[in-house]
C-alpha atoms as an extended CHARMM CRD file, in Angstrom:
* protein
*
       248  EXT
         1         1  MET       CA            -85.4620000000      110.0480000000      -51.6320000000  PROA      1               0.0000000000
         2         2  ILE       CA            -82.0980000000      111.7690000000      -51.6220000000  PROA      2               0.0000000000
         3         3  ILE       CA            -81.7940000000      114.3790000000      -54.3680000000  PROA      3               0.0000000000
         4         4  LEU       CA            -78.6300000000      116.1500000000      -55.5470000000  PROA      4               0.0000000000
         5         5  VAL       CA            -79.2610000000      119.4740000000      -57.2970000000  PROA      5               0.0000000000
         6         6  THR       CA            -76.3540000000      121.3460000000      -58.8530000000  PROA      6               0.0000000000
         7         7  GLY       CA            -76.5360000000      125.1020000000      -59.3600000000  PROA      7               0.0000000000
         8         8  ALA       CA            -78.9140000000      125.2410000000      -56.3960000000  PROA      8               0.0000000000
         9         9  SER       CA            -78.0470000000      128.7420000000      -55.1890000000  PROA      9               0.0000000000
        10        10  SER       CA            -80.6250000000      130.4970000000      -57.4040000000  PROA      10              0.0000000000
        11        11  GLY       CA            -83.1880000000      130.1550000000      -60.1830000000  PROA      11              0.0000000000
        12        12  PHE       CA            -84.2380000000      126.7080000000      -61.3330000000  PROA      12              0.0000000000
        13        13  GLY       CA            -81.8680000000      124.9250000000      -58.9650000000  PROA      13              0.0000000000
        14        14  ALA       CA            -83.0780000000      126.6570000000      -55.8130000000  PROA      14              0.0000000000
        15        15  GLU       CA            -86.7230000000      126.1450000000      -56.7390000000  PROA      15              0.0000000000
        16        16  ILE       CA            -86.1640000000      122.4800000000      -57.6310000000  PROA      16              0.0000000000
        17        17  ALA       CA            -84.5060000000      121.9890000000      -54.2310000000  PROA      17              0.0000000000
        18        18  ARG       CA            -87.4910000000      123.6440000000      -52.5270000000  PROA      18              0.0000000000
        19        19  ARG       CA            -89.9940000000      121.5260000000      -54.4650000000  PROA      19              0.0000000000
        20        20  PHE       CA            -88.4650000000      118.2590000000      -53.3010000000  PROA      20              0.0000000000
        21        21  ALA       CA            -87.7900000000      119.4540000000      -49.7530000000  PROA      21              0.0000000000
        22        22  ARG       CA            -91.4150000000      120.5680000000      -49.3280000000  PROA      22              0.0000000000
        23        23  GLU       CA            -92.4610000000      116.9900000000      -50.0320000000  PROA      23              0.0000000000
        24        24  GLY       CA            -90.1750000000      115.6940000000      -47.2800000000  PROA      24              0.0000000000
        25        25  HSD       CA            -87.2870000000      114.5070000000      -49.4400000000  PROA      25              0.0000000000
        26        26  ASN       CA            -83.6540000000      115.0560000000      -48.4570000000  PROA      26              0.0000000000
        27        27  VAL       CA            -81.9830000000      117.5040000000      -50.8360000000  PROA      27              0.0000000000
        28        28  ILE       CA            -78.2640000000      118.0350000000      -51.3250000000  PROA      28              0.0000000000
        29        29  ALA       CA            -78.0380000000      121.6150000000      -52.5940000000  PROA      29              0.0000000000
        30        30  ALA       CA            -74.7420000000      122.1490000000      -54.4230000000  PROA      30              0.0000000000
        31        31  ALA       CA            -73.3030000000      125.3710000000      -55.8530000000  PROA      31              0.0000000000
        32        32  ARG       CA            -70.3920000000      127.7560000000      -55.4880000000  PROA      32              0.0000000000
        33        33  ARG       CA            -72.1970000000      130.3860000000      -53.4020000000  PROA      33              0.0000000000
        34        34  LYS       CA            -72.3170000000      128.6990000000      -50.0170000000  PROA      34              0.0000000000
        35        35  ASP       CA            -73.9740000000      131.6520000000      -48.2870000000  PROA      35              0.0000000000
        36        36  ARG       CA            -77.0210000000      131.3270000000      -50.5390000000  PROA      36              0.0000000000
        37        37  LEU       CA            -77.1340000000      127.5810000000      -49.9690000000  PROA      37              0.0000000000
        38        38  ASP       CA            -77.0430000000      128.1240000000      -46.2180000000  PROA      38              0.0000000000
        39        39  ALA       CA            -80.0090000000      130.4960000000      -46.5060000000  PROA      39              0.0000000000
        40        40  LEU       CA            -81.8790000000      127.8970000000      -48.5540000000  PROA      40              0.0000000000
        41        41  ALA       CA            -81.1230000000      125.1950000000      -45.9950000000  PROA      41              0.0000000000
        42        42  ALA       CA            -82.4360000000      127.4430000000      -43.2180000000  PROA      42              0.0000000000
        43        43  GLU       CA            -85.8860000000      127.3240000000      -44.8660000000  PROA      43              0.0000000000
        44        44  PHE       CA            -86.1120000000      123.5740000000      -44.2750000000  PROA      44              0.0000000000
        45        45  ASN       CA            -85.3480000000      122.0300000000      -40.9260000000  PROA      45              0.0000000000
        46        46  GLY       CA            -82.5950000000      119.5360000000      -41.7740000000  PROA      46              0.0000000000
        47        47  LYS       CA            -84.0660000000      118.5290000000      -45.1490000000  PROA      47              0.0000000000
        48        48  VAL       CA            -81.5470000000      120.5110000000      -47.2330000000  PROA      48              0.0000000000
        49        49  LEU       CA            -77.8090000000      119.8540000000      -46.9790000000  PROA      49              0.0000000000
        50        50  PRO       CA            -75.7470000000      122.7000000000      -48.4720000000  PROA      50              0.0000000000
        51        51  ILE       CA            -72.4220000000      121.7420000000      -50.0740000000  PROA      51              0.0000000000
        52        52  GLU       CA            -69.9930000000      123.9530000000      -51.9330000000  PROA      52              0.0000000000
        53        53  MET       CA            -69.2950000000      122.6130000000      -55.4250000000  PROA      53              0.0000000000
        54        54  ASP       CA            -67.8070000000      124.1060000000      -58.5770000000  PROA      54              0.0000000000
        55        55  VAL       CA            -68.8060000000      121.8250000000      -61.4520000000  PROA      55              0.0000000000
        56        56  THR       CA            -65.9690000000      123.1500000000      -63.6170000000  PROA      56              0.0000000000
        57        57  SER       CA            -63.5110000000      121.5070000000      -61.2010000000  PROA      57              0.0000000000
        58        58  LYS       CA            -63.3230000000      117.7090000000      -60.9720000000  PROA      58              0.0000000000
        59        59  THR       CA            -61.4800000000      118.0880000000      -57.6730000000  PROA      59              0.0000000000
        60        60  SER       CA            -64.2660000000      120.2470000000      -56.2550000000  PROA      60              0.0000000000
        61        61  ILE       CA            -66.9320000000      117.7400000000      -57.3440000000  PROA      61              0.0000000000
        62        62  GLU       CA            -65.0290000000      114.7800000000      -55.8950000000  PROA      62              0.0000000000
        63        63  ARG       CA            -64.3850000000      116.6430000000      -52.6430000000  PROA      63              0.0000000000
        64        64  ALA       CA            -68.0430000000      117.6240000000      -52.2970000000  PROA      64              0.0000000000
        65        65  LEU       CA            -69.3210000000      114.0950000000      -52.8990000000  PROA      65              0.0000000000
        66        66  ALA       CA            -66.7350000000      112.5920000000      -50.5530000000  PROA      66              0.0000000000
        67        67  SER       CA            -67.7960000000      115.0230000000      -47.8120000000  PROA      67              0.0000000000
        68        68  LEU       CA            -71.4000000000      113.7880000000      -47.7600000000  PROA      68              0.0000000000
        69        69  PRO       CA            -72.4470000000      112.1380000000      -44.4860000000  PROA      69              0.0000000000
        70        70  GLN       CA            -72.9690000000      108.4030000000      -44.8950000000  PROA      70              0.0000000000
        71        71  GLU       CA            -76.7440000000      108.7350000000      -44.6470000000  PROA      71              0.0000000000
        72        72  TRP       CA            -76.7350000000      111.1990000000      -47.5760000000  PROA      72              0.0000000000
        73        73  LYS       CA            -74.5510000000      109.2310000000      -49.9960000000  PROA      73              0.0000000000
        74        74  GLU       CA            -77.1820000000      107.0950000000      -51.7470000000  PROA      74              0.0000000000
        75        75  ILE       CA            -78.3390000000      109.6860000000      -54.2640000000  PROA      75              0.0000000000
        76        76  GLU       CA            -81.5580000000      108.6330000000      -55.9940000000  PROA      76              0.0000000000
        77        77  VAL       CA            -82.2080000000      111.7170000000      -58.1150000000  PROA      77              0.0000000000
        78        78  LEU       CA            -79.5060000000      113.8200000000      -59.7600000000  PROA      78              0.0000000000
        79        79  VAL       CA            -80.5820000000      117.1530000000      -61.2420000000  PROA      79              0.0000000000
        80        80  ASN       CA            -77.7850000000      118.5450000000      -63.4010000000  PROA      80              0.0000000000
        81        81  ASN       CA            -78.9630000000      122.1400000000      -63.3630000000  PROA      81              0.0000000000
        82        82  ALA       CA            -75.6820000000      124.0800000000      -63.1380000000  PROA      82              0.0000000000
        83        83  GLY       CA            -75.1640000000      125.9150000000      -66.4030000000  PROA      83              0.0000000000
        84        84  LEU       CA            -75.0580000000      129.3320000000      -68.0260000000  PROA      84              0.0000000000
        85        85  ALA       CA            -75.0810000000      131.3660000000      -71.2170000000  PROA      85              0.0000000000
        86        86  LEU       CA            -72.5590000000      134.1170000000      -71.8370000000  PROA      86              0.0000000000
        87        87  GLY       CA            -72.9180000000      136.7220000000      -74.5520000000  PROA      87              0.0000000000
        88        88  ILE       CA            -75.0350000000      137.1200000000      -77.6750000000  PROA      88              0.0000000000
        89        89  GLN       CA            -72.3080000000      138.2100000000      -80.0740000000  PROA      89              0.0000000000
        90        90  PRO       CA            -71.8690000000      136.4450000000      -83.4290000000  PROA      90              0.0000000000
        91        91  VAL       CA            -69.0110000000      134.0070000000      -83.8400000000  PROA      91              0.0000000000
        92        92  HSD       CA            -66.5560000000      136.5520000000      -85.2540000000  PROA      92              0.0000000000
        93        93  LYS       CA            -67.1020000000      138.9150000000      -82.3090000000  PROA      93              0.0000000000
        94        94  ALA       CA            -67.6790000000      136.4470000000      -79.4690000000  PROA      94              0.0000000000
        95        95  SER       CA            -65.3600000000      135.8840000000      -76.5190000000  PROA      95              0.0000000000
        96        96  LEU       CA            -63.3810000000      132.6340000000      -76.6130000000  PROA      96              0.0000000000
        97        97  GLU       CA            -63.1460000000      132.8000000000      -72.8160000000  PROA      97              0.0000000000
        98        98  ASP       CA            -66.9610000000      132.8590000000      -72.6270000000  PROA      98              0.0000000000
        99        99  TRP       CA            -67.1330000000      129.8630000000      -74.9640000000  PROA      99              0.0000000000
       100       100  GLU       CA            -64.6700000000      127.9490000000      -72.8070000000  PROA      100             0.0000000000
       101       101  THR       CA            -66.6230000000      128.7480000000      -69.6250000000  PROA      101             0.0000000000
       102       102  MET       CA            -69.8790000000      127.5200000000      -71.1660000000  PROA      102             0.0000000000
       103       103  ILE       CA            -68.2640000000      124.3080000000      -72.4020000000  PROA      103             0.0000000000
       104       104  GLU       CA            -66.5820000000      123.6720000000      -69.0480000000  PROA      104             0.0000000000
       105       105  THR       CA            -69.8340000000      124.2240000000      -67.1430000000  PROA      105             0.0000000000
       106       106  ASN       CA            -72.6250000000      123.0120000000      -69.4230000000  PROA      106             0.0000000000
       107       107  CYS       CA            -70.8180000000      120.0140000000      -70.9250000000  PROA      107             0.0000000000
       108       108  LYS       CA            -67.8020000000      118.9190000000      -68.9170000000  PROA      108             0.0000000000
       109       109  GLY       CA            -69.3030000000      119.7580000000      -65.5170000000  PROA      109             0.0000000000
       110       110  LEU       CA            -72.5800000000      117.9830000000      -66.2400000000  PROA      110             0.0000000000
       111       111  ALA       CA            -70.7490000000      114.9410000000      -67.6110000000  PROA      111             0.0000000000
       112       112  THR       CA            -68.3570000000      114.7330000000      -64.6580000000  PROA      112             0.0000000000
       113       113  VAL       CA            -71.0840000000      114.8730000000      -62.0070000000  PROA      113             0.0000000000
       114       114  THR       CA            -73.0410000000      112.2290000000      -63.9150000000  PROA      114             0.0000000000
       115       115  TYR       CA            -69.9690000000      110.0090000000      -64.2730000000  PROA      115             0.0000000000
       116       116  LEU       CA            -69.3650000000      110.0890000000      -60.5250000000  PROA      116             0.0000000000
       117       117  VAL       CA            -72.9840000000      109.6230000000      -59.3950000000  PROA      117             0.0000000000
       118       118  ALA       CA            -74.4270000000      107.1730000000      -61.9570000000  PROA      118             0.0000000000
       119       119  PRO       CA            -72.4560000000      104.0440000000      -60.9180000000  PROA      119             0.0000000000
       120       120  GLY       CA            -74.0220000000      104.0830000000      -57.4470000000  PROA      120             0.0000000000
       121       121  MET       CA            -77.4790000000      104.3370000000      -58.9770000000  PROA      121             0.0000000000
       122       122  VAL       CA            -76.7850000000      101.3810000000      -61.2580000000  PROA      122             0.0000000000
       123       123  GLU       CA            -75.4630000000       99.3470000000      -58.3400000000  PROA      123             0.0000000000
       124       124  ARG       CA            -78.6510000000      100.0510000000      -56.3690000000  PROA      124             0.0000000000
       125       125  LYS       CA            -80.8050000000       99.4380000000      -59.4760000000  PROA      125             0.0000000000
       126       126  ARG       CA            -82.6860000000      102.7180000000      -59.1450000000  PROA      126             0.0000000000
       127       127  GLY       CA            -82.2170000000      106.3830000000      -59.8940000000  PROA      127             0.0000000000
       128       128  VAL       CA            -83.2010000000      109.3240000000      -62.0670000000  PROA      128             0.0000000000
       129       129  ILE       CA            -80.8320000000      111.6910000000      -63.8460000000  PROA      129             0.0000000000
       130       130  ILE       CA            -82.4790000000      114.9410000000      -64.9370000000  PROA      130             0.0000000000
       131       131  ASN       CA            -80.4340000000      117.2500000000      -67.1470000000  PROA      131             0.0000000000
       132       132  VAL       CA            -81.4970000000      120.8410000000      -67.7360000000  PROA      132             0.0000000000
       133       133  GLY       CA            -81.1110000000      121.6580000000      -71.4090000000  PROA      133             0.0000000000
       134       134  SER       CA            -82.6470000000      124.3120000000      -73.6530000000  PROA      134             0.0000000000
       135       135  PRO       CA            -84.5650000000      124.6840000000      -76.9110000000  PROA      135             0.0000000000
       136       136  ALA       CA            -81.3030000000      126.3250000000      -78.0680000000  PROA      136             0.0000000000
       137       137  GLY       CA            -79.9490000000      122.7830000000      -78.2590000000  PROA      137             0.0000000000
       138       138  ALA       CA            -82.4580000000      122.0310000000      -81.0220000000  PROA      138             0.0000000000
       139       139  TYR       CA            -83.0410000000      125.3620000000      -82.7950000000  PROA      139             0.0000000000
       140       140  PRO       CA            -80.2390000000      127.7360000000      -83.8330000000  PROA      140             0.0000000000
       141       141  TYR       CA            -80.5640000000      131.4900000000      -83.4930000000  PROA      141             0.0000000000
       142       142  PRO       CA            -78.1200000000      134.3550000000      -83.9730000000  PROA      142             0.0000000000
       143       143  GLY       CA            -75.7670000000      134.7130000000      -81.0230000000  PROA      143             0.0000000000
       144       144  ALA       CA            -76.4310000000      131.2610000000      -79.5770000000  PROA      144             0.0000000000
       145       145  ASN       CA            -73.3240000000      129.7060000000      -81.1900000000  PROA      145             0.0000000000
       146       146  ALA       CA            -71.3980000000      127.9340000000      -78.3820000000  PROA      146             0.0000000000
       147       147  TYR       CA            -74.3090000000      128.0730000000      -75.9250000000  PROA      147             0.0000000000
       148       148  GLY       CA            -76.6290000000      126.2980000000      -78.3570000000  PROA      148             0.0000000000
       149       149  ALA       CA            -73.9100000000      123.7430000000      -79.0690000000  PROA      149             0.0000000000
       150       150  THR       CA            -73.4790000000      122.9950000000      -75.3630000000  PROA      150             0.0000000000
       151       151  LYS       CA            -77.2050000000      122.4060000000      -74.9750000000  PROA      151             0.0000000000
       152       152  ALA       CA            -77.1810000000      120.1440000000      -78.0490000000  PROA      152             0.0000000000
       153       153  PHE       CA            -74.5480000000      118.1730000000      -76.1510000000  PROA      153             0.0000000000
       154       154  VAL       CA            -76.8860000000      117.9460000000      -73.1440000000  PROA      154             0.0000000000
       155       155  HSD       CA            -79.6560000000      116.5880000000      -75.3720000000  PROA      155             0.0000000000
       156       156  GLN       CA            -77.5010000000      113.9800000000      -77.1140000000  PROA      156             0.0000000000
       157       157  PHE       CA            -75.7260000000      113.0090000000      -73.8950000000  PROA      157             0.0000000000
       158       158  THR       CA            -79.1090000000      112.3820000000      -72.2590000000  PROA      158             0.0000000000
       159       159  LEU       CA            -80.2850000000      110.2070000000      -75.1410000000  PROA      159             0.0000000000
       160       160  ASN       CA            -77.0900000000      108.1770000000      -74.9350000000  PROA      160             0.0000000000
       161       161  LEU       CA            -77.5060000000      107.8000000000      -71.1740000000  PROA      161             0.0000000000
       162       162  ILE       CA            -80.9450000000      106.3330000000      -71.8500000000  PROA      162             0.0000000000
       163       163  ALA       CA            -79.3860000000      103.9060000000      -74.3420000000  PROA      163             0.0000000000
       164       164  ASP       CA            -76.6420000000      102.8850000000      -71.9020000000  PROA      164             0.0000000000
       165       165  LEU       CA            -78.9120000000      102.5430000000      -68.8850000000  PROA      165             0.0000000000
       166       166  ALA       CA            -81.7480000000      100.5200000000      -70.4240000000  PROA      166             0.0000000000
       167       167  GLY       CA            -82.5990000000       97.6770000000      -68.0650000000  PROA      167             0.0000000000
       168       168  THR       CA            -80.5720000000       99.0030000000      -65.1420000000  PROA      168             0.0000000000
       169       169  GLY       CA            -83.4520000000      100.6720000000      -63.3000000000  PROA      169             0.0000000000
       170       170  VAL       CA            -81.8280000000      104.0890000000      -63.8370000000  PROA      170             0.0000000000
       171       171  ARG       CA            -83.6620000000      106.6610000000      -65.9390000000  PROA      171             0.0000000000
       172       172  ALA       CA            -82.5040000000      109.8480000000      -67.6910000000  PROA      172             0.0000000000
       173       173  SER       CA            -84.4140000000      112.9120000000      -68.8930000000  PROA      173             0.0000000000
       174       174  ASN       CA            -83.7270000000      116.2690000000      -70.4840000000  PROA      174             0.0000000000
       175       175  ILE       CA            -85.8720000000      119.2870000000      -69.5510000000  PROA      175             0.0000000000
       176       176  ALA       CA            -85.5160000000      122.1270000000      -72.0620000000  PROA      176             0.0000000000
       177       177  PRO       CA            -87.1730000000      125.3630000000      -70.8410000000  PROA      177             0.0000000000
       178       178  GLY       CA            -87.6410000000      128.3290000000      -73.1530000000  PROA      178             0.0000000000
       179       179  LEU       CA            -88.0810000000      131.9530000000      -72.0380000000  PROA      179             0.0000000000
       180       180  SER       CA            -87.9160000000      131.8470000000      -68.2360000000  PROA      180             0.0000000000
       181       181  GLY       CA            -88.1730000000      134.6670000000      -65.7160000000  PROA      181             0.0000000000
       182       182  GLY       CA            -87.1950000000      134.8490000000      -62.0730000000  PROA      182             0.0000000000
       183       183  THR       CA            -83.6840000000      133.5690000000      -62.7160000000  PROA      183             0.0000000000
       184       184  GLU       CA            -80.2490000000      135.1180000000      -63.2300000000  PROA      184             0.0000000000
       185       185  PHE       CA            -79.9240000000      133.6840000000      -66.7460000000  PROA      185             0.0000000000
       186       186  SER       CA            -80.2150000000      136.9050000000      -68.7550000000  PROA      186             0.0000000000
       187       187  ASN       CA            -78.3670000000      138.9750000000      -66.1260000000  PROA      187             0.0000000000
       188       188  VAL       CA            -75.3970000000      136.6300000000      -66.4200000000  PROA      188             0.0000000000
       189       189  ARG       CA            -75.6250000000      136.3520000000      -70.1900000000  PROA      189             0.0000000000
       190       190  LEU       CA            -75.8800000000      140.0620000000      -70.9100000000  PROA      190             0.0000000000
       191       191  LYS       CA            -73.8960000000      141.3060000000      -67.8910000000  PROA      191             0.0000000000
       192       192  ASP       CA            -76.3830000000      144.1720000000      -67.7210000000  PROA      192             0.0000000000
       193       193  ASP       CA            -79.3910000000      144.1090000000      -65.3790000000  PROA      193             0.0000000000
       194       194  GLU       CA            -81.2780000000      146.7570000000      -67.3550000000  PROA      194             0.0000000000
       195       195  ALA       CA            -80.8440000000      144.8910000000      -70.6290000000  PROA      195             0.0000000000
       196       196  ALA       CA            -81.8160000000      141.6550000000      -68.8880000000  PROA      196             0.0000000000
       197       197  ALA       CA            -85.0590000000      143.1990000000      -67.6290000000  PROA      197             0.0000000000
       198       198  LYS       CA            -85.9830000000      144.2250000000      -71.1890000000  PROA      198             0.0000000000
       199       199  VAL       CA            -85.8310000000      140.5700000000      -72.3010000000  PROA      199             0.0000000000
       200       200  TYR       CA            -88.9940000000      139.9160000000      -70.2790000000  PROA      200             0.0000000000
       201       201  GLU       CA            -90.8570000000      143.1940000000      -70.8790000000  PROA      201             0.0000000000
       202       202  GLY       CA            -94.5120000000      142.5880000000      -71.7420000000  PROA      202             0.0000000000
       203       203  THR       CA            -94.2500000000      138.8080000000      -71.3990000000  PROA      203             0.0000000000
       204       204  VAL       CA            -95.4480000000      136.1000000000      -69.0400000000  PROA      204             0.0000000000
       205       205  PRO       CA            -92.4240000000      133.7870000000      -69.1380000000  PROA      205             0.0000000000
       206       206  LEU       CA            -92.0280000000      130.3870000000      -67.5730000000  PROA      206             0.0000000000
       207       207  SER       CA            -91.1560000000      130.5420000000      -63.8730000000  PROA      207             0.0000000000
       208       208  ALA       CA            -88.5750000000      128.5800000000      -61.9440000000  PROA      208             0.0000000000
       209       209  ALA       CA            -91.5170000000      126.9320000000      -60.1790000000  PROA      209             0.0000000000
       210       210  ASP       CA            -92.8350000000      125.6750000000      -63.5380000000  PROA      210             0.0000000000
       211       211  VAL       CA            -89.5230000000      123.9720000000      -64.2500000000  PROA      211             0.0000000000
       212       212  ALA       CA            -89.3010000000      122.6250000000      -60.6950000000  PROA      212             0.0000000000
       213       213  GLU       CA            -92.7570000000      121.1020000000      -61.0220000000  PROA      213             0.0000000000
       214       214  THR       CA            -91.6960000000      119.3510000000      -64.2170000000  PROA      214             0.0000000000
       215       215  ALA       CA            -88.5490000000      117.9700000000      -62.5760000000  PROA      215             0.0000000000
       216       216  TYR       CA            -90.5850000000      116.7120000000      -59.6340000000  PROA      216             0.0000000000
       217       217  TRP       CA            -93.1250000000      115.0750000000      -61.9590000000  PROA      217             0.0000000000
       218       218  ILE       CA            -90.4030000000      113.2390000000      -63.8770000000  PROA      218             0.0000000000
       219       219  ALA       CA            -88.6780000000      112.0370000000      -60.7220000000  PROA      219             0.0000000000
       220       220  THR       CA            -91.8480000000      110.7100000000      -59.1110000000  PROA      220             0.0000000000
       221       221  LEU       CA            -93.3160000000      108.7860000000      -62.0410000000  PROA      221             0.0000000000
       222       222  PRO       CA            -93.5580000000      104.9770000000      -61.7070000000  PROA      222             0.0000000000
       223       223  PRO       CA            -90.1170000000      103.3700000000      -62.1150000000  PROA      223             0.0000000000
       224       224  HSD       CA            -90.9860000000      101.7680000000      -65.4670000000  PROA      224             0.0000000000
       225       225  VAL       CA            -91.7200000000      105.1660000000      -67.0690000000  PROA      225             0.0000000000
       226       226  ASN       CA            -88.9510000000      107.2830000000      -68.6170000000  PROA      226             0.0000000000
       227       227  ILE       CA            -89.4800000000      110.7860000000      -69.9720000000  PROA      227             0.0000000000
       228       228  ASN       CA            -86.8140000000      111.2580000000      -72.6190000000  PROA      228             0.0000000000
       229       229  TYR       CA            -87.2900000000      114.9320000000      -73.3840000000  PROA      229             0.0000000000
       230       230  VAL       CA            -89.5610000000      117.7610000000      -72.2550000000  PROA      230             0.0000000000
       231       231  GLU       CA            -89.4480000000      121.0300000000      -74.2000000000  PROA      231             0.0000000000
       232       232  MET       CA            -91.2450000000      123.8680000000      -72.4170000000  PROA      232             0.0000000000
       233       233  MET       CA            -92.1520000000      127.3200000000      -73.6820000000  PROA      233             0.0000000000
       234       234  PRO       CA            -94.4750000000      130.0320000000      -72.4010000000  PROA      234             0.0000000000
       235       235  THR       CA            -97.4520000000      130.7710000000      -74.6070000000  PROA      235             0.0000000000
       236       236  CYS       CA            -95.9680000000      134.1770000000      -75.4630000000  PROA      236             0.0000000000
       237       237  GLN       CA            -93.0090000000      132.5080000000      -77.1850000000  PROA      237             0.0000000000
       238       238  GLY       CA            -92.9780000000      130.8660000000      -80.6070000000  PROA      238             0.0000000000
       239       239  PHE       CA            -90.4750000000      129.7810000000      -83.2220000000  PROA      239             0.0000000000
       240       240  GLY       CA            -88.6830000000      132.6370000000      -84.9330000000  PROA      240             0.0000000000
       241       241  PRO       CA            -88.5940000000      133.1230000000      -88.7130000000  PROA      241             0.0000000000
       242       242  LEU       CA            -85.5270000000      132.0250000000      -90.6310000000  PROA      242             0.0000000000
       243       243  ALA       CA            -83.1410000000      134.9480000000      -91.1440000000  PROA      243             0.0000000000
       244       244  ILE       CA            -82.7010000000      136.2270000000      -94.6930000000  PROA      244             0.0000000000
       245       245  LYS       CA            -80.2270000000      138.9640000000      -95.5990000000  PROA      245             0.0000000000
       246       246  ARG       CA            -81.3760000000      140.9710000000      -98.6160000000  PROA      246             0.0000000000
       247       247  ASN       CA            -79.1750000000      143.2180000000     -100.7290000000  PROA      247             0.0000000000
       248       248  LEU       CA            -81.6570000000      145.7390000000     -102.0920000000  PROA      248             0.0000000000
């Protein structure tokens, strides 16, 4: 199979690329940080093709896809992994620029890549689209505001893909991982490595390998089986209590 993984320079994306490449599949590793992609490609003798792609730019996506060698163009699995969270401030203190970046990346970027790749899958009557969401798309919590809304978009977009693609041979799934270590997620969100480290203190979070294994499982199921939604959490994580402000 030929697999396209966005956000493949670190975290989930890099590990998903490794998981497929180890099984002998051809992986197109896409991200902005080409140097990291080159290092990833060096781990696998010709099985990983690094391409520079910024999912917030339609031009960048189109250029990257157009640059693929002919033998790499028939993408069978698309993993829309590129995404981020920025900030934990409440709505009245949050950064509008951060909101815009999350919407551009998590919603518009994911939708654009899907729009450009899905028609080829439908034409070939086979393919799997795996979107990386979050429990934040289902459960609100203080500070999630725009991030949670973008992941709710990922969930609903995936469900509507399933509705659109019924009978075409193309499947769509949403993987929603909870607390996950070994990624840059909290470092990027908090913009503070020390604060990011404290998020995982005393926990055994999900690993990028756990998420990669789930993506691989979904992609390699029999073609008549579709996994609509997988919500993953480590056993140290549960559902938080509803917030109540008391004036005592």
